[in-house]
CSV table of C-alpha atoms and ligand atoms in Angstrom, one decimal:
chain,number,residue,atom,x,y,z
A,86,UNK,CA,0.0,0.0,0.0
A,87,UNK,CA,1.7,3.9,-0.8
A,88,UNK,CA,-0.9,5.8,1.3
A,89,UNK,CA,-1.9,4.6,4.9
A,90,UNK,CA,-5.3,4.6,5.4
A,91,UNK,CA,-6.5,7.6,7.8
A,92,UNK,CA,-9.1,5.5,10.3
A,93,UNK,CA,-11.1,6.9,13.1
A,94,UNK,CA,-12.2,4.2,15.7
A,95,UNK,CA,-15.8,5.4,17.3
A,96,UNK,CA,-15.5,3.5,20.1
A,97,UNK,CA,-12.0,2.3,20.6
A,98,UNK,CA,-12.0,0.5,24.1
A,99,UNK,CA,-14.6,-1.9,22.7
A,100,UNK,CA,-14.2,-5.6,22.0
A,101,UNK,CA,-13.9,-4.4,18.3
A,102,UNK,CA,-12.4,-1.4,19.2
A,103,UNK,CA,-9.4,-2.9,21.1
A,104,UNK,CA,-9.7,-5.7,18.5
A,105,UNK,CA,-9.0,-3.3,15.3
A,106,UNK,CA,-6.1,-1.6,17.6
A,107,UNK,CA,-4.4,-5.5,17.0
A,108,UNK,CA,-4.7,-5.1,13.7
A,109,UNK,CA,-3.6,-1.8,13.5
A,110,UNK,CA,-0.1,-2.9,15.4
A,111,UNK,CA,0.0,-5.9,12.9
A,112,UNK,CA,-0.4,-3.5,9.7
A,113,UNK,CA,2.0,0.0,10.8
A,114,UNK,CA,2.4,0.1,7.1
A,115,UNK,CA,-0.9,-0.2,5.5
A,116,UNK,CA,-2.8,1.7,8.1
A,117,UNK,CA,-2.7,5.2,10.7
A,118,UNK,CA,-4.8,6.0,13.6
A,119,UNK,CA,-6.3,9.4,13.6
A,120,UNK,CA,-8.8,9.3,15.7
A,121,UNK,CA,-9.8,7.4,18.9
A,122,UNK,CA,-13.1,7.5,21.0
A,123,UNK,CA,-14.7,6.0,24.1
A,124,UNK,CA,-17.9,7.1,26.7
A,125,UNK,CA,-16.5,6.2,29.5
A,126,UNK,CA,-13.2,4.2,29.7
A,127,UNK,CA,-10.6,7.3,29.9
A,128,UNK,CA,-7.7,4.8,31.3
A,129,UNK,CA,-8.0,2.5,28.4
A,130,UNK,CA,-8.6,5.4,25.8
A,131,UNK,CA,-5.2,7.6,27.1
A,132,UNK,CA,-3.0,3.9,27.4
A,133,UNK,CA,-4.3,3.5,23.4
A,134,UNK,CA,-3.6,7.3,22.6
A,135,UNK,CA,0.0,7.0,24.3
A,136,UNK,CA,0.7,4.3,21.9
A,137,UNK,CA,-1.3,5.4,18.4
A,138,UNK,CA,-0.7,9.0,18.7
A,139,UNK,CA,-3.6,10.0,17.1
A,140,UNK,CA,-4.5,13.8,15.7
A,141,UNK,CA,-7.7,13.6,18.2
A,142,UNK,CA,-9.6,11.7,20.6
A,143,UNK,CA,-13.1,12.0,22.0
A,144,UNK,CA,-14.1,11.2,25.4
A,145,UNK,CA,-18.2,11.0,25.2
A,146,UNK,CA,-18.5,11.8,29.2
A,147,UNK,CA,-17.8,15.3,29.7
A,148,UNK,CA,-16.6,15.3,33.6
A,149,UNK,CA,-13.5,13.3,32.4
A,150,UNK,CA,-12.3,15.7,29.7
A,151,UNK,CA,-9.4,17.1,32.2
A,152,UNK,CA,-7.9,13.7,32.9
A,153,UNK,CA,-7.8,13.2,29.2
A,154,UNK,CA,-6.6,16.3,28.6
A,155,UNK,CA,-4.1,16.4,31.0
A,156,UNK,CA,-3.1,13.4,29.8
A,157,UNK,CA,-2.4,13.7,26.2
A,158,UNK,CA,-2.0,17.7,25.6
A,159,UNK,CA,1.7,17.2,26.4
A,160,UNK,CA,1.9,15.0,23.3
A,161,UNK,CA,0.1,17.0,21.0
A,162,UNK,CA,-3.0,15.2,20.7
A,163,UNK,CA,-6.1,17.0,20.6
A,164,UNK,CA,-8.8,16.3,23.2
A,165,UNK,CA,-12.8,17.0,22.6
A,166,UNK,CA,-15.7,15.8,24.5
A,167,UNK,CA,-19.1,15.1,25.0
A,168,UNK,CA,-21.9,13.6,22.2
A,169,UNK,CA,-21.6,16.6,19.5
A,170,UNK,CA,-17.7,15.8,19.3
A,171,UNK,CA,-18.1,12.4,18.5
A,172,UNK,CA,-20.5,13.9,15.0
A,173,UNK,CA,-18.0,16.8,14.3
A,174,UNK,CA,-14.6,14.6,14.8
A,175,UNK,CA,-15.8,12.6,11.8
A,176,UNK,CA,-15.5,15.3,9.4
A,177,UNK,CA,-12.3,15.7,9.4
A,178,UNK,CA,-10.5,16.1,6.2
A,179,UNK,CA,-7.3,13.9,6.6
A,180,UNK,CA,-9.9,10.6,7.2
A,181,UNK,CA,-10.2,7.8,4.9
A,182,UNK,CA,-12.5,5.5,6.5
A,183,UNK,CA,-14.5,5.5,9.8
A,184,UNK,CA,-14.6,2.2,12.0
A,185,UNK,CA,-18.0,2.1,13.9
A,186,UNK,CA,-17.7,0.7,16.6
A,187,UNK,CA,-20.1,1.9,19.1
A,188,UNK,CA,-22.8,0.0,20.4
A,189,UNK,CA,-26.4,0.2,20.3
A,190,UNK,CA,-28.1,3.4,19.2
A,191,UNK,CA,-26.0,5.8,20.3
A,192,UNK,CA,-24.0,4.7,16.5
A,193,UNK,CA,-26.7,6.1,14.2
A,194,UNK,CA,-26.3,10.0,14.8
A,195,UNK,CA,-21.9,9.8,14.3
A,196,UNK,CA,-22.8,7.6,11.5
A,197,UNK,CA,-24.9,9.5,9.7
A,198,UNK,CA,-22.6,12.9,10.4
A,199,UNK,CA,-19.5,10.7,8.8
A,200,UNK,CA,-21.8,10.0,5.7
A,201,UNK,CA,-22.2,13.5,5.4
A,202,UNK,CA,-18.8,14.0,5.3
A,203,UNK,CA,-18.4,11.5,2.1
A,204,UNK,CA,-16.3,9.2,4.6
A,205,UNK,CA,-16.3,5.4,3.6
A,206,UNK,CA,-17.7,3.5,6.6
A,207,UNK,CA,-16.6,0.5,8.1
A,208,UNK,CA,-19.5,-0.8,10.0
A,209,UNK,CA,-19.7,-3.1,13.1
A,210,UNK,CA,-22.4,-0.9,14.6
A,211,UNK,CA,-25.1,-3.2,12.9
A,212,UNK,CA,-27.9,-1.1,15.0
A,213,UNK,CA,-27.1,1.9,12.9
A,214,UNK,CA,-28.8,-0.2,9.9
A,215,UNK,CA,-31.5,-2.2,11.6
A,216,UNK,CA,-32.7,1.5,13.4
A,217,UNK,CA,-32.6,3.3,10.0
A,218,UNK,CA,-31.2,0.9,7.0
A,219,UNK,CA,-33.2,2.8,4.2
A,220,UNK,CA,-32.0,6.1,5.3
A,221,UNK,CA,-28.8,5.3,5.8
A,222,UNK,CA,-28.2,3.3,2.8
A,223,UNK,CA,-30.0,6.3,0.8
A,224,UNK,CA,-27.2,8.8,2.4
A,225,UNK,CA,-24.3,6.6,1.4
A,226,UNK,CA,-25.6,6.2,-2.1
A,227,UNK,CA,-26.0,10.1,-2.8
A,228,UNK,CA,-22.8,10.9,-1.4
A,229,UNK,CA,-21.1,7.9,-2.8
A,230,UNK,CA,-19.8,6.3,0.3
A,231,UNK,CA,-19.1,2.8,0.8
A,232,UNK,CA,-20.5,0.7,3.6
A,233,UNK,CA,-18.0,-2.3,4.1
A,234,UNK,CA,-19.4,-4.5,6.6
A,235,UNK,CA,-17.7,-5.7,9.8
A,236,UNK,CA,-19.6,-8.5,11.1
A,237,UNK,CA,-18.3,-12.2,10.5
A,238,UNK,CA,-21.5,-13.0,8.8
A,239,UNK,CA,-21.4,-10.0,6.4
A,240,UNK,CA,-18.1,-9.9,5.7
A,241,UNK,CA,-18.5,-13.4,4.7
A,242,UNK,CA,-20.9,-12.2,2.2
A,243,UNK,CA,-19.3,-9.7,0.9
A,244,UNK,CA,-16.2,-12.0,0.8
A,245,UNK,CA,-18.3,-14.5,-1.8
A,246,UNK,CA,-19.9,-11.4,-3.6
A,247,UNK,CA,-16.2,-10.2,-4.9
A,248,UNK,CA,-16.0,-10.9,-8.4
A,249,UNK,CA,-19.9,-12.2,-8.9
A,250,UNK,CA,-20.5,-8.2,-10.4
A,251,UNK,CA,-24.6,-8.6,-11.5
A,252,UNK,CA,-24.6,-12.6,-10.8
A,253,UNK,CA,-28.4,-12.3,-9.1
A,254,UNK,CA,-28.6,-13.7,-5.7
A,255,UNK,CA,-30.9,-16.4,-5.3
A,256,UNK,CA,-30.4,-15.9,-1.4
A,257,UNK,CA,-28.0,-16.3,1.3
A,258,UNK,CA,-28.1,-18.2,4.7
A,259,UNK,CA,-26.2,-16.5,7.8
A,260,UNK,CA,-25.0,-18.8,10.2
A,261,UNK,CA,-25.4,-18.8,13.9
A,262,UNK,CA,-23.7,-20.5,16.8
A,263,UNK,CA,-26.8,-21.1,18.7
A,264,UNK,CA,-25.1,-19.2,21.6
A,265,UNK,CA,-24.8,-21.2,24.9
A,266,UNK,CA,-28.4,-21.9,25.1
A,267,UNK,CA,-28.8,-24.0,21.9
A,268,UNK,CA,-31.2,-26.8,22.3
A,269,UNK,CA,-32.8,-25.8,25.9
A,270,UNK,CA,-36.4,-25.4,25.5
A,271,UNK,CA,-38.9,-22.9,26.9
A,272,UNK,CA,-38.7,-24.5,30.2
A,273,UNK,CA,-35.2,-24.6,31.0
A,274,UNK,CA,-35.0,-20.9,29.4
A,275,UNK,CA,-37.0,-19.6,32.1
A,276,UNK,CA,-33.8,-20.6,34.7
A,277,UNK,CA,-30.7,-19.0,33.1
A,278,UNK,CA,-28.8,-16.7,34.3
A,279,UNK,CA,-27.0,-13.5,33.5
A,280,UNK,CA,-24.0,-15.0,34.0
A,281,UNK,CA,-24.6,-17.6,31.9
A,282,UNK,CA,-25.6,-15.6,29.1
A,283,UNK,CA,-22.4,-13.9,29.2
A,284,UNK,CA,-20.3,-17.1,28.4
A,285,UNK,CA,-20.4,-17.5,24.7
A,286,UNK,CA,-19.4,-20.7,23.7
A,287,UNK,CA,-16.8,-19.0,20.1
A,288,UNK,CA,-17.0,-15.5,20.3
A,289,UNK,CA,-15.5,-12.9,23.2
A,290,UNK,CA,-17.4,-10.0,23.0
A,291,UNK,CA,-19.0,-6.8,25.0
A,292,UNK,CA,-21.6,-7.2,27.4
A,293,UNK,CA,-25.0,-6.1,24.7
A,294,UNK,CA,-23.9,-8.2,21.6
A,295,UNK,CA,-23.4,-11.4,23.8
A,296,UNK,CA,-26.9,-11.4,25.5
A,297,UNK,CA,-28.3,-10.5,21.9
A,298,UNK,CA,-26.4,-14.1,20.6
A,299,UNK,CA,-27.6,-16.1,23.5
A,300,UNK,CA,-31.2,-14.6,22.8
A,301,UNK,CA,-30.9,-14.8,19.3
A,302,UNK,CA,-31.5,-11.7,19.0
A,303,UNK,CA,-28.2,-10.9,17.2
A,304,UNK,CA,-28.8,-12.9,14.3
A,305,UNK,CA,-32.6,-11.2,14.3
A,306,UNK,CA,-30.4,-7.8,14.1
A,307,UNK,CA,-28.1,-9.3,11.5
A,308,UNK,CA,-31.2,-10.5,9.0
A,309,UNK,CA,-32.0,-6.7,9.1
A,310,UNK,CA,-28.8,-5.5,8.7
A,311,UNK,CA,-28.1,-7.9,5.8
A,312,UNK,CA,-31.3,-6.9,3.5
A,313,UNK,CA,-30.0,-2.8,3.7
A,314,UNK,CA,-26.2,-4.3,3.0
A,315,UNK,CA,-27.1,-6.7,0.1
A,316,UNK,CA,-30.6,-5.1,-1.0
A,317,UNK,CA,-32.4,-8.5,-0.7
A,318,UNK,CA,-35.8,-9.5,0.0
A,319,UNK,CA,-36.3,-10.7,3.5
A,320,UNK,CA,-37.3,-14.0,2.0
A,321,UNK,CA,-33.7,-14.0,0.5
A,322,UNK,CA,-32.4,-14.4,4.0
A,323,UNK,CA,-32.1,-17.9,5.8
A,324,UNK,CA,-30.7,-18.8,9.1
A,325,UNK,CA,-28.9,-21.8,10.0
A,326,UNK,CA,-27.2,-22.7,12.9
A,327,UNK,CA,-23.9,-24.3,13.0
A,328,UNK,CA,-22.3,-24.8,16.5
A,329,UNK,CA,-18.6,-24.3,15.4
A,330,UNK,CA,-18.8,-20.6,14.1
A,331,UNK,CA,-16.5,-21.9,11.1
A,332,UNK,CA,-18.5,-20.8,8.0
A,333,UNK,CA,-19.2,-17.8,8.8
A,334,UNK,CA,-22.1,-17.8,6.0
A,335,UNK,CA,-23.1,-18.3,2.6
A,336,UNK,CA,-24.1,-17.2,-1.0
A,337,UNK,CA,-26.7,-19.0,-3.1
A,338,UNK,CA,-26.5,-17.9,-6.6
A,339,UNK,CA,-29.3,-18.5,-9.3
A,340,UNK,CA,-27.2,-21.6,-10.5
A,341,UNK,CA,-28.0,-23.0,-7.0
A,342,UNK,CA,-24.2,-22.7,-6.4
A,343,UNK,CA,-23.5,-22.0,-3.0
A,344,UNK,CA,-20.2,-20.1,-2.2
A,345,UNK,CA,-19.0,-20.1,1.4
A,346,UNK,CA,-16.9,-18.3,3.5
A,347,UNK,CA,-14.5,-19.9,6.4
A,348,UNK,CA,-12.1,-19.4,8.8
A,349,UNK,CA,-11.6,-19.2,12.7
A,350,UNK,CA,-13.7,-17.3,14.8
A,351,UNK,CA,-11.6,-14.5,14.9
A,352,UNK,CA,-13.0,-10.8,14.4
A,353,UNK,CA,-9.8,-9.2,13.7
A,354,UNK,CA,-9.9,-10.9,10.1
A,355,UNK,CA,-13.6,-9.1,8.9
A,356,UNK,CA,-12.3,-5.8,10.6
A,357,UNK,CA,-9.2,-6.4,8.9
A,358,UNK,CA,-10.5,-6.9,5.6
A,359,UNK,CA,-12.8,-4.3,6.0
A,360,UNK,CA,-9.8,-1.6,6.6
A,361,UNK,CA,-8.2,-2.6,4.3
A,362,UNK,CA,-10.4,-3.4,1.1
A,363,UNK,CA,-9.3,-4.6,-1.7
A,364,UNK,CA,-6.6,-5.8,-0.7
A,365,UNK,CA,-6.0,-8.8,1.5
A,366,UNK,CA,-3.4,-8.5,3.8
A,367,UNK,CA,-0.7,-10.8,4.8
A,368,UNK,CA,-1.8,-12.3,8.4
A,369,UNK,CA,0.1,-14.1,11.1
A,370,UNK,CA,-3.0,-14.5,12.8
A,371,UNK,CA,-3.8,-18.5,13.7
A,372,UNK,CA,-4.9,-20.9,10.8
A,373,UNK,CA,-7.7,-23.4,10.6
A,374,UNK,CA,-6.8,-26.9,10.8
A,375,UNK,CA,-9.0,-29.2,9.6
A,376,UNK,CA,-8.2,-32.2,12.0
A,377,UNK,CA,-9.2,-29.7,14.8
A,378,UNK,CA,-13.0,-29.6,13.3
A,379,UNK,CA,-13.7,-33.0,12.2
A,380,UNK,CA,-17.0,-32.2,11.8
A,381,UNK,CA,-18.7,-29.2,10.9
A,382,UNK,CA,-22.4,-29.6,11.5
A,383,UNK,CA,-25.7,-27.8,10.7
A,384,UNK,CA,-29.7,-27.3,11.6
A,385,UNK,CA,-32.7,-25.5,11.6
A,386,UNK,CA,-33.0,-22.6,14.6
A,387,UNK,CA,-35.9,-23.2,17.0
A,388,UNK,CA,-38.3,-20.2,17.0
A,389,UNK,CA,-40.5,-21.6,19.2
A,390,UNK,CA,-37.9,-21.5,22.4
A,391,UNK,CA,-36.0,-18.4,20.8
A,392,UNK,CA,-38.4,-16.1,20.0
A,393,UNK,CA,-36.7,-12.7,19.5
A,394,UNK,CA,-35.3,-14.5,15.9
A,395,UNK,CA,-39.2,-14.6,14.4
A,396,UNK,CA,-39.7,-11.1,16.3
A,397,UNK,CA,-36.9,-9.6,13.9
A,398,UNK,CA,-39.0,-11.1,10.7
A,399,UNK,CA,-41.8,-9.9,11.8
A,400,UNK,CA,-40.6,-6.4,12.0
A,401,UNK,CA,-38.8,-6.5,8.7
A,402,UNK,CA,-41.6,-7.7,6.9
A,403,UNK,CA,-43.7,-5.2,8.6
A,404,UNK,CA,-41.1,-2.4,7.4
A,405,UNK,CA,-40.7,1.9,8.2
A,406,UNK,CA,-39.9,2.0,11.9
A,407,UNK,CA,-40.9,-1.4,13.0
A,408,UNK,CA,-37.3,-2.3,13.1
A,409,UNK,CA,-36.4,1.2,15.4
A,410,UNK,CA,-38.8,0.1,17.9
A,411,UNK,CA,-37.9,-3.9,18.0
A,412,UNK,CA,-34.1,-2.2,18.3
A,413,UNK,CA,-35.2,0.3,21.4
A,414,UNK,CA,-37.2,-2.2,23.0
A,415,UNK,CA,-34.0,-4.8,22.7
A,416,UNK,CA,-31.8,-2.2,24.1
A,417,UNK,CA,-33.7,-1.5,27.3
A,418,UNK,CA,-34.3,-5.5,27.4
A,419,UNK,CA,-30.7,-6.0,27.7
A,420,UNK,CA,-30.1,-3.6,30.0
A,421,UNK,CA,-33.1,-4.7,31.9
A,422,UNK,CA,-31.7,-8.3,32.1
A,423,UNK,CA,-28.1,-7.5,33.0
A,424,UNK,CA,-29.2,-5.4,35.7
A,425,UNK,CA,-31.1,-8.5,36.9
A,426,UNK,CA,-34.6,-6.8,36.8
A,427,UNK,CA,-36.1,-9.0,34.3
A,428,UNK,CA,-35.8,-13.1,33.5
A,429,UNK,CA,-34.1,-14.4,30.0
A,430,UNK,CA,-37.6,-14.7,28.5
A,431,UNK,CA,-39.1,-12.1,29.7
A,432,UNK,CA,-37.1,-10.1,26.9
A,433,UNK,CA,-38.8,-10.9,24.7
A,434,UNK,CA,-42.3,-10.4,26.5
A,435,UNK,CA,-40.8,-6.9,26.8
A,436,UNK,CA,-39.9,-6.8,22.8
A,437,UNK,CA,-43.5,-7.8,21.5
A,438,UNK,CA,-45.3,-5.8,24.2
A,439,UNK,CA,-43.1,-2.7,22.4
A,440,UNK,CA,-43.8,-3.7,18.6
A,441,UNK,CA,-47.8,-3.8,19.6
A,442,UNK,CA,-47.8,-0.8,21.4
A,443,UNK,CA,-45.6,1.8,19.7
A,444,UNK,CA,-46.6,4.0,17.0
A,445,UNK,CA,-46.3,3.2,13.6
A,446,UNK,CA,-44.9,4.8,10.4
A,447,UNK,CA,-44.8,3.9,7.2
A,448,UNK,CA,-42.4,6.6,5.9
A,449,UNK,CA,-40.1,7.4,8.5
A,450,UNK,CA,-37.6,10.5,9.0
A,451,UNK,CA,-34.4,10.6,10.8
A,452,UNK,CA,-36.6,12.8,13.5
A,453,UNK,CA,-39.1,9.8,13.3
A,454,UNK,CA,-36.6,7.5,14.3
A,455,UNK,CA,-35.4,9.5,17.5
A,456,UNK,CA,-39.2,10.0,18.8
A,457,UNK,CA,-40.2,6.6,17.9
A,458,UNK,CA,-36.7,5.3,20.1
A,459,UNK,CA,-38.0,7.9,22.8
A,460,UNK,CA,-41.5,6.8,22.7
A,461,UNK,CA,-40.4,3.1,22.8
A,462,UNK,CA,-37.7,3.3,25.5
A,463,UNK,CA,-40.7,5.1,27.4
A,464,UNK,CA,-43.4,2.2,27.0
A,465,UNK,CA,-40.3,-0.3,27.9
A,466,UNK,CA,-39.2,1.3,31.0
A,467,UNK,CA,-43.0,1.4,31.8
A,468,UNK,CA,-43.6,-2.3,31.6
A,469,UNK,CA,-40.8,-3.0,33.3
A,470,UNK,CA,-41.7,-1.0,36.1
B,618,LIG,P1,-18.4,-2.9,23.6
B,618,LIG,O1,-19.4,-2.8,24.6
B,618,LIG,O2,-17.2,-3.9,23.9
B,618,LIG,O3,-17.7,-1.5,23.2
B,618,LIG,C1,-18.5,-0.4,22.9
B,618,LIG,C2,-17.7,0.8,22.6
B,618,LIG,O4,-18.5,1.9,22.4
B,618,LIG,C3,-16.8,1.2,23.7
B,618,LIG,O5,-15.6,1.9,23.2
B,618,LIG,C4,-17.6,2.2,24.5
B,618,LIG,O6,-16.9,3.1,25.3
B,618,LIG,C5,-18.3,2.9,23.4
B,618,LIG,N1,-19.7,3.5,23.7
B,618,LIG,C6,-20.6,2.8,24.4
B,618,LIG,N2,-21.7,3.6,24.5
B,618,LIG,C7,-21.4,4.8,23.9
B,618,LIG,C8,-22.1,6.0,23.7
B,618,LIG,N3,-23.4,6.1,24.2
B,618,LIG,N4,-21.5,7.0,23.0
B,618,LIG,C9,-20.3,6.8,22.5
B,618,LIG,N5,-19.6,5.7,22.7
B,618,LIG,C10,-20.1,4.7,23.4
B,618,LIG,O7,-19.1,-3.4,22.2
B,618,LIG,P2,-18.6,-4.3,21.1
B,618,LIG,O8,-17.2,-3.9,20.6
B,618,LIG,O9,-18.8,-5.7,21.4
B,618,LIG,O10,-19.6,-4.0,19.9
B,618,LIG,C11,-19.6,-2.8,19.2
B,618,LIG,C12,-20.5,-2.9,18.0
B,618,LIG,O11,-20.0,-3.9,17.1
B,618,LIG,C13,-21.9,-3.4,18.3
B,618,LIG,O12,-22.9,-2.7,17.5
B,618,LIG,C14,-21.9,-4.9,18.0
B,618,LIG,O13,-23.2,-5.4,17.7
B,618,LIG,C15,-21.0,-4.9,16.9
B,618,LIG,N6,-20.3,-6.2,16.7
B,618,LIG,C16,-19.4,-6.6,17.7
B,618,LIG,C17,-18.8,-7.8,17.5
B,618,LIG,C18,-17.8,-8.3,18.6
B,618,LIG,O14,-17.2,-9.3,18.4
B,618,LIG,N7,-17.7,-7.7,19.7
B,618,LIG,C19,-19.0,-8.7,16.3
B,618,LIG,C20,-19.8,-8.1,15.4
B,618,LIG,C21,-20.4,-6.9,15.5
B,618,LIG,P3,-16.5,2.8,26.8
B,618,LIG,O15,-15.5,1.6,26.8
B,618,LIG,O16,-15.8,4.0,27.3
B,618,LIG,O17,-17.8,2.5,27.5
């Protein structure tokens, strides 16, 4: 590569945050950080801007500006806070590409602001697209931006999508682990814990995106997220699940050839891919080996025990902001249930009490979208209560 790529990281001390940092030390050549943001973690975020150097970080929490000021403003880096920053930091010329890496919500508004700017997105923040795909991919589209996906399952398709140009898709099939619920019924939902939820069985990941795999709710958000990526149909879009997390999913052209992407669960290879697009860039990362995975099996999700999966359908099908308000009422689910005020299952009670009750639009604005995630969050917190 002659240029380095000039990358911001929203949300730097993130699993995929801290995760694209890796790559960042594995590729000094191909790649520069410019610009580094957290909320909360100022410790984490001034240890990462010691070593980067970036032009400028964001700390989202204004009371801890003057640690990270103090901090870096000996080495010349510039130091902004608080939730405006994080929209204006994106605009700034010298980027390349912007890695979003926030969760939940809070990813839409810098999002949309780095569209703006005509800055190519890299994009783990699936919520952005399942709060507001059409508008989003609308933006990107006028202002010619590129939207290179960052989850396994995306990047996957993507991956198989390189060199097919206009090949129609028949449809593709995402692939889930099943989380470390897979095969307990109704009954035996009702008794897990939080703690248990948190121990994915591949994957190590923040606190939000692990509840939403053991709920199933991830792959719900990843359907979405896939028909604004890939403009397909939702009937285009099948799940399977496959326990090893080693095809990472797959590509059904109109030939009924299936192409298929594998590899170890390991995010730093779709983050790096995404960075680095085009190109593929040498690795020393570990390699599959096939005598570790003898046997690489599949099957058919169960909607009956896991219902937030057929909750995500629903609200696709159903379209405008249906998809805002199954994404709200997920958000307050999850921190519901790690806060131990509500049981595994009743997250999704909580989710289909919010998609009956919330007002619908057909047509939705960006201002749409933040009342309709006000009025949802509302009715949430009121059912909870
Ligand atoms: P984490 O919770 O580990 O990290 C979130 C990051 O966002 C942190 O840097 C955090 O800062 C920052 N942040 C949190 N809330 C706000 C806010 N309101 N405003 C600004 N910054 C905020 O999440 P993950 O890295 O696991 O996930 C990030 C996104 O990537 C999610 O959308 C997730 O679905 C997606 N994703 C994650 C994968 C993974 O393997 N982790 C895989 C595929 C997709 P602080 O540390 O200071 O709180």
């Amino acid at each position: 590569m002659l240029n380095k790529k000039k990358i911001a990281i929203l949300g730097a001390t993130g699993s995929i945050g801290t995760q694209a940092l890796e790559v960042f030390r594995e590729h000094p050549d191909a790649f520069e950080v410019e610009v580094l943001t957290a909320a909360n973690n100022a410790d984490l975020l001034i240890k990462q801007s010691q070593e980067f150097l970036p032009n400028t970080v964001v700390i989202g929490n204004e009371a801890l500006y003057d640690q990270v000021f103090q901090a870096l403003d000996p080495l010349n880096i510039k130091v902004w806070a608080g939730e405006n920053a994080l929209c204006r930091v994106v605009e700034m010329e010298e980027l390349n590409l912007v890695l979003t890496a926030i969760v939940g919500y809070a990813g839409l508004k810098p999002t949309m602001s780095a569209i703006n700017a005509g800055k190519h997105i890299a994009l783990a923040n699936k919520e952005t697209l399942v709060v507001a795909g059409a508008l989003i991919t609308q933006m990107a589209a006028e202002k010619g931006v590129n939207i290179y996906p960052v989850d396994s399952e995306h990047s996957a398709i993507f991956q198989c999508l390189v060199g097919e140009f206009h090949n129609p898709i028949e449809k593709i099939v995402l692939t889930a682990s099943g989380g470390p619920f897979r095969g307990m019924k109704t009954e035996q939902l009702r008794q897990v814990t939080k703690a248990q939820a948190l121990k994915h069985p591949n994957w190590e990941m923040g606190a939000k995106i692990t509840i939403d795999s053991a709920s199933m709710m991830n792959k719900g958000l990843e359907v979405i997220e896939a028909k604004w990526l890939f403009a397909l149909r939702t009937e285009q879009i099948e799940v399977v699940v496959h326990p090893q997390s080693i095809v990472h999913s797959l590509v059904q052209f109109q030939d009924g050839s299936l192409k298929a992407q594998m590899g170890l669960p390991d995010m730093k290879l779709p983050i790096q891919y995404a960075m680095g697009y085009p190109e593929r860039l040498a690795s020393t990362y570990p390699r599959f080996q096939f005598t570790d995975y003898p046997q690489l099996t599949f099957e058919q999700p169960d909607p009956k025990s896991f219902r937030n999966l057929g909750l995500a359908y629903e609200a696709l099908k159903k379209g405008g902001n249906m998809p805002c308000i199954l994404n709200a009422a997920n958000e307050v689910a999850v921190e519901n249930f790690l806060k131990d005020r509500i049981g595994f299952l009743e997250m999704s009670d909580l989710i289909e009490h919010c998609m009956a009750k919330a007002s619908f639009m057909e047509k939705p604005t960006y201002e749409d979208y933040v009342a309709s995630d006000e009025e949802t969050r509302n009715i949430a917190t009121g059912f909870i209560n």
